CSV table of C-alpha atoms in Angstrom, one decimal:
chain,number,residue,atom,x,y,z
S,287,MET,CA,-41.9,-109.0,-4.4
S,288,PRO,CA,-44.6,-106.3,-4.3
S,289,LYS,CA,-44.6,-106.7,-0.4
S,290,VAL,CA,-40.9,-106.2,-0.4
S,291,ILE,CA,-41.1,-103.0,-2.5
S,292,SER,CA,-44.1,-101.8,-0.4
S,293,SER,CA,-42.1,-102.2,2.8
S,294,ILE,CA,-39.0,-100.5,1.2
S,295,LEU,CA,-41.1,-97.5,-0.1
S,296,SER,CA,-43.5,-97.3,2.8
S,297,ASP,CA,-41.8,-94.2,4.1
S,298,TRP,CA,-42.0,-92.5,0.7
S,299,THR,CA,-45.7,-92.6,0.0
S,300,ASN,CA,-46.2,-88.8,-0.2
S,301,GLU,CA,-43.2,-88.3,-2.4
S,302,LEU,CA,-44.2,-91.1,-4.8
S,303,SER,CA,-47.7,-89.8,-4.9
S,304,ALA,CA,-46.4,-86.3,-5.9
S,305,ILE,CA,-44.1,-87.9,-8.5
S,306,LEU,CA,-46.9,-89.9,-10.0
S,307,MET,CA,-49.2,-86.8,-10.2
S,308,ASP,CA,-46.7,-84.4,-11.6
S,309,SER,CA,-44.6,-86.7,-13.8
S,310,ASN,CA,-44.1,-85.6,-17.4
S,311,SER,CA,-42.9,-89.1,-18.5
S,312,LEU,CA,-45.1,-91.6,-16.7
S,313,CYS,CA,-48.7,-91.6,-17.8
S,314,ILE,CA,-51.4,-93.0,-15.5
S,315,ALA,CA,-55.2,-93.1,-16.1
S,316,LYS,CA,-58.0,-95.0,-14.5
S,317,PHE,CA,-61.4,-95.6,-16.3
S,318,SER,CA,-64.6,-97.3,-15.4
S,319,THR,CA,-65.8,-99.8,-18.0
S,320,SER,CA,-68.6,-97.3,-18.7
S,321,LYS,CA,-65.9,-95.0,-20.1
S,322,LYS,CA,-65.8,-92.6,-17.3
S,323,LEU,CA,-62.4,-91.1,-16.4
S,324,LEU,CA,-61.8,-91.8,-12.7
S,325,PHE,CA,-58.2,-90.5,-12.5
S,326,ALA,CA,-55.5,-89.1,-14.8
S,327,ASN,CA,-52.1,-87.7,-13.8
S,328,ASN,CA,-50.8,-84.5,-15.4
S,329,SER,CA,-48.8,-86.3,-18.1
S,330,MET,CA,-51.8,-88.4,-19.3
S,331,ALA,CA,-54.3,-85.6,-19.0
S,332,LYS,CA,-52.2,-83.6,-21.6
S,333,LEU,CA,-52.8,-86.4,-24.1
S,334,PHE,CA,-56.5,-86.5,-23.8
S,335,THR,CA,-59.0,-84.5,-25.9
S,336,ALA,CA,-62.3,-83.2,-24.5
S,337,LYS,CA,-63.7,-86.7,-24.2
S,338,PRO,CA,-60.9,-88.9,-22.6
S,339,ALA,CA,-62.3,-92.3,-23.5
S,340,GLN,CA,-62.6,-91.3,-27.1
S,341,SER,CA,-58.9,-90.2,-27.1
S,342,LEU,CA,-57.9,-93.8,-27.3
S,343,ILE,CA,-57.5,-94.3,-31.0
S,344,ASN,CA,-55.5,-97.5,-31.4
S,345,PRO,CA,-56.5,-99.6,-29.8
S,346,THR,CA,-59.9,-98.0,-29.0
S,347,PHE,CA,-61.5,-98.2,-25.6
S,348,ASP,CA,-64.1,-100.6,-27.0
S,349,GLU,CA,-61.4,-102.8,-28.3
S,350,LEU,CA,-59.7,-102.9,-24.9
S,351,LEU,CA,-63.0,-104.0,-23.3
S,352,LEU,CA,-63.3,-107.0,-25.7
S,353,LEU,CA,-59.9,-108.3,-24.7
S,354,ASP,CA,-59.5,-111.4,-22.5
S,355,ASN,CA,-59.7,-110.3,-18.8
S,356,THR,CA,-59.1,-113.6,-17.2
S,357,VAL,CA,-55.7,-112.1,-16.1
S,358,PRO,CA,-55.2,-108.5,-14.9
S,359,LEU,CA,-52.8,-107.5,-17.7
S,360,ILE,CA,-55.1,-107.4,-20.8
S,361,PHE,CA,-52.8,-105.3,-23.1
S,362,GLU,CA,-49.2,-104.4,-23.5
S,363,GLY,CA,-48.0,-102.3,-26.5
S,364,PHE,CA,-48.2,-99.0,-28.2
S,365,LEU,CA,-51.3,-96.9,-27.5
S,366,THR,CA,-52.1,-94.0,-29.8
S,367,LEU,CA,-54.0,-91.1,-28.3
S,368,GLY,CA,-55.6,-88.0,-29.7
S,369,ASP,CA,-58.1,-87.5,-32.5
S,370,TYR,CA,-58.4,-88.4,-36.2
S,371,SER,CA,-57.8,-84.8,-37.4
S,372,SER,CA,-54.2,-84.3,-36.3
S,373,ILE,CA,-50.9,-86.0,-35.8
S,374,ASN,CA,-51.1,-88.1,-32.6
S,375,PRO,CA,-48.5,-89.4,-30.2
S,376,SER,CA,-48.0,-93.1,-29.3
S,377,ILE,CA,-46.8,-94.3,-25.9
S,378,TRP,CA,-45.9,-97.8,-24.6
S,379,VAL,CA,-48.5,-98.8,-22.1
S,380,GLN,CA,-49.7,-101.7,-20.0
S,381,VAL,CA,-53.5,-101.9,-19.5
S,382,TYR,CA,-54.9,-103.8,-16.5
S,383,ARG,CA,-58.5,-104.7,-15.8
S,384,LYS,CA,-60.1,-105.5,-12.5
S,385,GLU,CA,-63.8,-106.0,-12.5
S,386,ASN,CA,-65.3,-102.7,-13.8
S,387,GLU,CA,-62.1,-100.6,-13.9
S,388,LEU,CA,-59.2,-100.2,-16.4
S,389,LEU,CA,-55.8,-99.0,-15.3
S,390,ILE,CA,-53.5,-97.6,-18.0
S,391,VAL,CA,-49.9,-97.1,-17.1
S,392,GLY,CA,-47.4,-96.1,-19.7
S,393,GLY,CA,-44.7,-93.8,-21.0
S,394,VAL,CA,-41.9,-93.6,-23.5
S,395,ASN,CA,-40.3,-96.9,-24.2
S,396,ALA,CA,-36.5,-96.8,-24.3
S,397,ALA,CA,-36.4,-98.5,-27.8
S,398,GLN,CA,-39.1,-96.1,-28.9
S,399,LEU,CA,-37.1,-93.2,-27.6
S,400,LEU,CA,-34.0,-94.4,-29.4
S,401,ASP,CA,-36.0,-94.7,-32.7
S,402,GLN,CA,-37.4,-91.3,-32.2
S,403,ASN,CA,-34.0,-89.8,-31.6
S,404,LYS,CA,-32.7,-91.6,-34.7
S,405,THR,CA,-35.6,-90.3,-36.7
S,406,MET,CA,-35.0,-86.7,-35.3
S,407,HIS,CA,-31.3,-87.0,-36.1
S,408,GLN,CA,-32.1,-88.0,-39.7
S,409,LEU,CA,-34.7,-85.3,-40.0
S,410,ASN,CA,-32.2,-82.6,-38.6
S,411,SER,CA,-29.6,-83.8,-41.0
S,412,GLU,CA,-32.0,-83.6,-43.9
S,413,ILE,CA,-33.1,-80.1,-42.8
S,414,SER,CA,-29.4,-79.0,-42.5
S,415,ASN,CA,-28.8,-80.4,-46.0
S,416,LEU,CA,-31.9,-78.6,-47.3
S,417,GLN,CA,-30.7,-75.4,-45.7
S,418,ARG,CA,-27.3,-75.7,-47.3
S,419,GLU,CA,-28.9,-76.4,-50.6
S,420,LEU,CA,-31.2,-73.4,-50.2
S,421,ILE,CA,-28.2,-71.2,-49.3
S,422,ARG,CA,-26.4,-72.5,-52.5
S,423,GLU,CA,-29.5,-71.8,-54.5
S,424,LYS,CA,-29.8,-68.4,-53.0
S,425,ILE,CA,-26.2,-67.6,-53.8
S,426,THR,CA,-26.7,-68.9,-57.4
S,427,LEU,CA,-29.8,-66.8,-57.8
S,428,GLN,CA,-28.0,-63.7,-56.5
S,429,ASN,CA,-25.2,-64.3,-58.9
S,430,THR,CA,-27.6,-64.9,-61.7
S,431,LEU,CA,-29.5,-61.7,-60.9
S,432,LYS,CA,-26.2,-59.8,-60.7
S,433,GLN,CA,-25.1,-61.2,-64.1
S,434,LEU,CA,-28.5,-60.3,-65.5
S,435,SER,CA,-28.2,-56.8,-64.1
S,436,GLN,CA,-24.7,-56.4,-65.6
S,437,THR,CA,-25.9,-57.8,-68.9
S,438,ASN,CA,-28.8,-55.5,-68.9
S,439,ALA,CA,-26.5,-52.5,-68.2
S,440,THR,CA,-24.2,-53.6,-71.0
S,441,LEU,CA,-27.1,-54.0,-73.4
S,442,GLN,CA,-28.4,-50.5,-72.4
S,443,GLU,CA,-24.9,-49.1,-72.9
S,444,LEU,CA,-24.6,-50.8,-76.3
S,445,ASN,CA,-28.0,-49.5,-77.4
S,446,ILE,CA,-27.0,-46.0,-76.4
S,447,SER,CA,-23.7,-46.4,-78.2
S,448,LYS,CA,-25.3,-47.7,-81.3
S,449,ASP,CA,-28.0,-45.0,-81.3
S,450,ARG,CA,-25.2,-42.4,-81.0
S,451,PHE,CA,-23.2,-44.2,-83.7
S,452,ILE,CA,-26.2,-44.3,-86.1
S,453,SER,CA,-26.8,-40.6,-85.5
S,454,ILE,CA,-23.2,-39.8,-86.4
S,455,LEU,CA,-23.5,-42.0,-89.5
S,456,ALA,CA,-26.7,-40.3,-90.5
S,457,HIS,CA,-25.0,-37.0,-90.3
S,458,ASP,CA,-22.0,-38.2,-92.4
S,459,LEU,CA,-24.3,-39.6,-95.0
S,460,LYS,CA,-26.4,-36.4,-95.1
S,461,SER,CA,-23.5,-34.1,-95.6
S,462,PRO,CA,-22.2,-35.5,-99.0
S,463,PHE,CA,-25.8,-36.0,-100.2
S,464,ASN,CA,-26.5,-32.3,-99.5
S,465,GLY,CA,-23.3,-31.5,-101.5
S,466,ILE,CA,-24.4,-33.7,-104.4
S,467,LEU,CA,-27.9,-32.4,-104.4
S,468,GLY,CA,-26.7,-28.8,-104.2
S,469,PHE,CA,-24.3,-29.2,-107.2
S,470,LEU,CA,-26.9,-31.0,-109.2
S,471,SER,CA,-29.4,-28.3,-108.5
S,472,LEU,CA,-27.0,-25.7,-109.8
S,473,LEU,CA,-26.4,-27.7,-113.0
S,474,THR,CA,-30.2,-28.3,-113.5
S,475,GLU,CA,-31.2,-24.7,-113.1
S,476,ASP,CA,-28.2,-22.8,-114.5
S,477,ILE,CA,-26.0,-25.2,-116.6
S,478,HIS,CA,-25.9,-22.7,-119.5
S,479,LYS,CA,-24.5,-20.0,-117.2
S,480,PHE,CA,-21.3,-22.1,-116.5
S,481,SER,CA,-18.3,-22.6,-118.7
S,482,ILE,CA,-17.2,-26.1,-119.7
S,483,ASP,CA,-14.3,-25.8,-117.1
S,484,GLU,CA,-16.8,-24.8,-114.4
S,485,VAL,CA,-19.2,-27.7,-115.3
S,486,GLU,CA,-16.3,-30.2,-115.2
S,487,LYS,CA,-15.2,-28.9,-111.8
S,488,ILE,CA,-18.7,-29.3,-110.4
S,489,ILE,CA,-19.0,-32.8,-111.9
S,490,HIS,CA,-15.7,-33.7,-110.4
S,491,LEU,CA,-16.9,-32.5,-107.0
S,492,ILE,CA,-20.1,-34.5,-107.4
S,493,ASN,CA,-18.1,-37.6,-108.3
S,494,THR,CA,-15.8,-37.1,-105.3
S,495,SER,CA,-18.8,-36.8,-103.0
S,496,ALA,CA,-20.5,-39.8,-104.6
S,497,ASN,CA,-17.4,-42.0,-104.2
S,498,SER,CA,-17.0,-40.9,-100.6
S,499,THR,CA,-20.6,-41.7,-99.8
S,500,TYR,CA,-20.4,-45.1,-101.6
S,501,ASN,CA,-17.2,-46.0,-99.6
S,502,LEU,CA,-19.0,-45.1,-96.3
S,503,LEU,CA,-22.0,-47.3,-97.3
S,504,GLU,CA,-19.7,-50.1,-98.2
S,505,GLU,CA,-18.0,-50.0,-94.8
S,506,ILE,CA,-21.3,-49.7,-93.0
S,507,LEU,CA,-22.5,-52.8,-94.8
S,508,THR,CA,-19.3,-54.7,-94.0
S,509,TRP,CA,-19.5,-53.7,-90.3
S,510,ALA,CA,-23.2,-54.7,-90.2
S,511,ARG,CA,-22.5,-58.1,-91.7
S,512,ALA,CA,-19.7,-58.7,-89.2
S,513,GLN,CA,-22.1,-57.7,-86.3
S,514,ALA,CA,-24.7,-60.1,-87.6
S,515,GLY,CA,-22.2,-62.9,-87.9
S,516,LYS,CA,-22.9,-63.2,-91.7
S,517,THR,CA,-19.3,-62.6,-92.8
S,518,PRO,CA,-17.6,-65.9,-93.9
S,519,PHE,CA,-14.9,-67.0,-91.6
S,520,ASN,CA,-12.4,-69.5,-93.1
S,521,LEU,CA,-9.3,-70.3,-91.2
S,522,GLU,CA,-6.3,-71.4,-93.3
S,523,ASN,CA,-2.5,-71.1,-93.4
S,524,HIS,CA,-1.5,-68.0,-95.4
S,525,ASN,CA,1.8,-66.3,-96.2
S,526,LEU,CA,1.6,-62.9,-94.5
S,527,SER,CA,4.1,-61.4,-97.0
S,528,THR,CA,1.8,-62.3,-100.0
S,529,ILE,CA,-1.2,-60.6,-98.3
S,530,CYS,CA,0.9,-57.4,-97.8
S,531,GLU,CA,2.1,-57.5,-101.4
S,532,THR,CA,-1.5,-57.3,-102.6
S,533,ILE,CA,-2.1,-54.4,-100.3
S,534,PHE,CA,1.1,-52.7,-101.4
S,535,ASN,CA,0.1,-53.0,-105.0
S,536,ASN,CA,-3.3,-51.4,-104.3
S,537,LEU,CA,-2.1,-48.5,-102.1
S,538,ASN,CA,1.4,-47.8,-103.4
S,539,ILE,CA,0.0,-45.3,-105.9
S,540,ILE,CA,-1.5,-43.2,-103.1
S,541,ALA,CA,1.7,-43.6,-101.0
S,542,THR,CA,3.8,-42.5,-104.0
S,543,THR,CA,1.9,-39.2,-104.3
S,544,LYS,CA,3.2,-38.4,-100.8
S,545,ASN,CA,6.6,-40.0,-101.4
S,546,ILE,CA,5.9,-42.5,-98.6
S,547,THR,CA,7.9,-45.7,-98.5
S,548,ILE,CA,6.2,-48.9,-97.5
S,549,ASP,CA,8.4,-51.7,-96.3
S,550,TYR,CA,7.3,-55.3,-95.5
S,551,THR,CA,10.4,-57.2,-96.5
S,552,THR,CA,10.9,-58.7,-93.0
S,553,LEU,CA,7.7,-60.7,-93.4
S,554,ASN,CA,9.2,-63.2,-95.9
S,555,GLY,CA,8.3,-66.7,-94.8
S,556,THR,CA,5.9,-65.6,-92.0
S,557,ILE,CA,2.9,-68.0,-92.0
S,558,ILE,CA,-0.4,-67.1,-90.2
S,559,TYR,CA,-3.5,-69.2,-89.5
S,560,ALA,CA,-6.3,-66.8,-90.3
S,561,ASP,CA,-9.2,-65.8,-92.5
S,562,LYS,CA,-7.4,-64.2,-95.5
S,563,ASP,CA,-10.1,-61.7,-96.4
S,564,MET,CA,-10.4,-60.4,-92.8
S,565,ILE,CA,-6.7,-60.0,-92.3
S,566,HIS,CA,-6.4,-58.3,-95.7
S,567,ALA,CA,-9.1,-55.9,-94.6
S,568,VAL,CA,-7.4,-55.2,-91.3
S,569,LEU,CA,-4.0,-54.5,-92.8
S,570,ARG,CA,-5.5,-52.5,-95.7
S,571,ASN,CA,-7.3,-50.2,-93.2
S,572,LEU,CA,-4.2,-49.8,-91.0
S,573,VAL,CA,-1.8,-49.1,-93.9
S,574,SER,CA,-4.4,-46.8,-95.5
S,575,ASN,CA,-4.6,-44.9,-92.2
S,576,ALA,CA,-0.8,-44.8,-91.9
S,577,ILE,CA,-0.5,-43.2,-95.4
S,578,LYS,CA,-3.3,-40.8,-94.5
S,579,PHE,CA,-1.5,-39.5,-91.4
S,580,THR,CA,2.1,-39.7,-92.5
S,581,ASN,CA,3.8,-36.5,-93.9
S,582,HIS,CA,5.4,-36.3,-97.3
S,583,GLY,CA,8.6,-38.4,-97.4
S,584,GLY,CA,7.7,-40.6,-94.4
S,585,THR,CA,8.0,-44.4,-94.0
S,586,ILE,CA,5.6,-47.2,-93.1
S,587,ASN,CA,6.9,-50.5,-91.8
S,588,ILE,CA,5.0,-53.8,-91.5
S,589,TYR,CA,6.6,-56.4,-89.3
S,590,ALA,CA,5.7,-59.4,-87.1
S,591,LYS,CA,6.9,-60.9,-83.9
S,592,GLN,CA,6.4,-64.6,-83.0
S,593,HIS,CA,5.1,-65.4,-79.5
S,594,TYR,CA,4.3,-68.8,-78.0
S,595,SER,CA,0.6,-68.9,-78.9
S,596,ASN,CA,0.2,-66.0,-81.4
S,597,ILE,CA,1.9,-63.7,-83.8
S,598,GLU,CA,2.0,-59.9,-83.1
S,599,ILE,CA,1.7,-57.9,-86.3
S,600,THR,CA,2.6,-54.2,-86.3
S,601,VAL,CA,2.0,-51.4,-88.8
S,602,SER,CA,4.3,-48.6,-87.8
S,603,ASP,CA,4.5,-45.1,-89.3
S,604,THR,CA,6.4,-41.9,-88.9
S,605,GLY,CA,3.3,-39.8,-89.0
S,606,VAL,CA,1.8,-37.1,-86.9
S,607,GLY,CA,0.9,-39.4,-83.9
S,608,ILE,CA,-2.3,-39.5,-81.9
S,609,PRO,CA,-3.2,-37.5,-78.7
S,610,ALA,CA,-3.2,-39.6,-75.6
S,611,ASN,CA,-6.8,-38.7,-74.8
S,612,THR,CA,-7.9,-39.9,-78.3
S,613,THR,CA,-6.3,-43.4,-78.4
S,614,PRO,CA,-8.8,-45.0,-76.0
S,615,LYS,CA,-11.7,-43.9,-78.2
S,616,LEU,CA,-10.3,-45.3,-81.5
S,617,PHE,CA,-11.8,-48.7,-81.2
S,618,ASP,CA,-15.0,-47.7,-79.3
S,619,ILE,CA,-18.2,-47.8,-81.2
S,620,SER,CA,-19.7,-45.0,-79.0
S,621,HIS,CA,-17.0,-42.6,-80.5
S,622,LYS,CA,-16.6,-42.1,-84.2
S,623,ILE,CA,-13.1,-40.5,-84.7
S,624,SER,CA,-12.7,-39.1,-88.2
S,625,THR,CA,-9.8,-36.7,-88.7
S,626,LYS,CA,-8.4,-35.2,-92.0
S,627,GLY,CA,-5.1,-36.6,-93.0
S,628,THR,CA,-1.9,-34.6,-93.7
S,629,ALA,CA,-3.1,-33.9,-97.2
S,630,ASN,CA,-6.7,-33.3,-96.1
S,631,GLU,CA,-7.7,-36.8,-96.9
S,632,LYS,CA,-11.1,-37.8,-95.6
S,633,GLY,CA,-12.1,-41.0,-93.9
S,634,THR,CA,-15.3,-42.7,-92.8
S,635,GLY,CA,-14.1,-43.4,-89.3
S,636,LEU,CA,-15.4,-47.0,-89.5
S,637,GLY,CA,-12.1,-48.6,-90.5
S,638,LEU,CA,-10.7,-49.2,-87.0
S,639,LEU,CA,-14.0,-50.6,-85.8
S,640,LEU,CA,-13.9,-53.2,-88.6
S,641,CYS,CA,-10.3,-54.0,-87.6
S,642,LYS,CA,-11.3,-54.6,-84.0
S,643,GLU,CA,-14.3,-56.7,-85.1
S,644,PHE,CA,-12.1,-58.9,-87.4
S,645,VAL,CA,-9.2,-59.3,-85.0
S,646,GLU,CA,-11.5,-60.3,-82.1
S,647,LYS,CA,-13.1,-62.8,-84.5
S,648,HIS,CA,-9.7,-64.5,-84.4
S,649,ASN,CA,-9.6,-64.3,-80.6
S,650,GLY,CA,-6.9,-61.7,-80.9
S,651,LYS,CA,-6.4,-58.1,-79.6
S,652,ILE,CA,-5.7,-54.8,-81.3
S,653,TRP,CA,-4.2,-51.7,-79.8
S,654,VAL,CA,-2.2,-48.6,-80.6
S,655,GLU,CA,1.0,-47.1,-79.2
S,656,SER,CA,1.5,-43.5,-80.3
S,657,GLU,CA,3.4,-40.3,-79.6
S,658,LEU,CA,2.5,-36.9,-81.0
S,659,GLY,CA,5.0,-35.8,-83.7
S,660,LYS,CA,6.8,-39.2,-83.8
S,661,GLY,CA,4.2,-41.6,-85.3
S,662,SER,CA,2.0,-44.5,-84.3
S,663,ASP,CA,2.3,-48.3,-84.0
S,664,PHE,CA,-0.9,-50.2,-84.6
S,665,LYS,CA,-0.5,-53.7,-83.3
S,666,PHE,CA,-2.8,-56.8,-83.3
S,667,THR,CA,-2.4,-60.5,-82.6
S,668,ILE,CA,-3.7,-63.6,-84.3
S,669,PRO,CA,-3.1,-67.3,-83.7
S,670,THR,CA,0.1,-69.1,-84.8
S,671,VAL,CA,0.3,-71.5,-87.6
S,672,ASN,CA,-2.1,-74.5,-87.1
């Protein structure tokens, strides 16, 4: 067979020699048994280190010399080349020995190539999965950073709002105390200069200022407890008409002085699932505000509308109404709206903030619909009967 191949390829000697020298896939090297490199084509030369014989790692050159050389082919298998300090390639080789020479001929085995391709495919797949995971992690991180930025901005805004709110409260507390201290100073220094009627008038003013200050402190404490989550929250079924009756009994005296009619008769049989004390506080504040801003002879109506998942409760008055530019600020902690009523009644400005806090505790909403000169409708929602 070799003679047949030799005769067939005899005219291609130059071409075959060039191919063998320049091949990037076929590796050929010839050594003497004394470890001297006699020949290496370009492909094999690239796999050698500075000392070619020492580049044979597994099996080593010495191990090849120990193999049986009674036949020319002394080894067939994978040969690892390189050094011990790096990742090294392995090629499929045949090693022949004739007298004092070794001929190494090898290249990439087809099965080896398929395994390498399979390994590379798996590696590429893992890299692609890792890249996708890194992209997801990056997007998650970006979203988290965005949320943190938004949360930080919200916290900063809340801190600014609370600082402004506390500043306003400090001013409101300072004013009545100044009045109380001023009147007490007058009585302390010159009580004998005043008549009994004048002393009674001053004491009445002191009492009014003290009550106003106490009411402000009460509402501040209530609001603070709600903010800290320390206000009890007990959800039960309650008759809305019964709650309104209690409020009517407490506030009707004030309403009567202004000849204001309060009507809640349409609420008979309306059951709500709520915290009784919180809803009582919400309605008391809304009805009290309605009385405050309703002129003599006006009316206040409390009614409810049943929806699929909640009940919408309205406190409607025929009062002076609210300017359109003021309504958005009524439930905003950064704005403390305190306006004198139709009979110069004073308020703390905290009532509506408490209403918002308590309504939102029920997962409800509160808002106002108003028109100057025609009155206001304060509305809020709470869950339906459980």
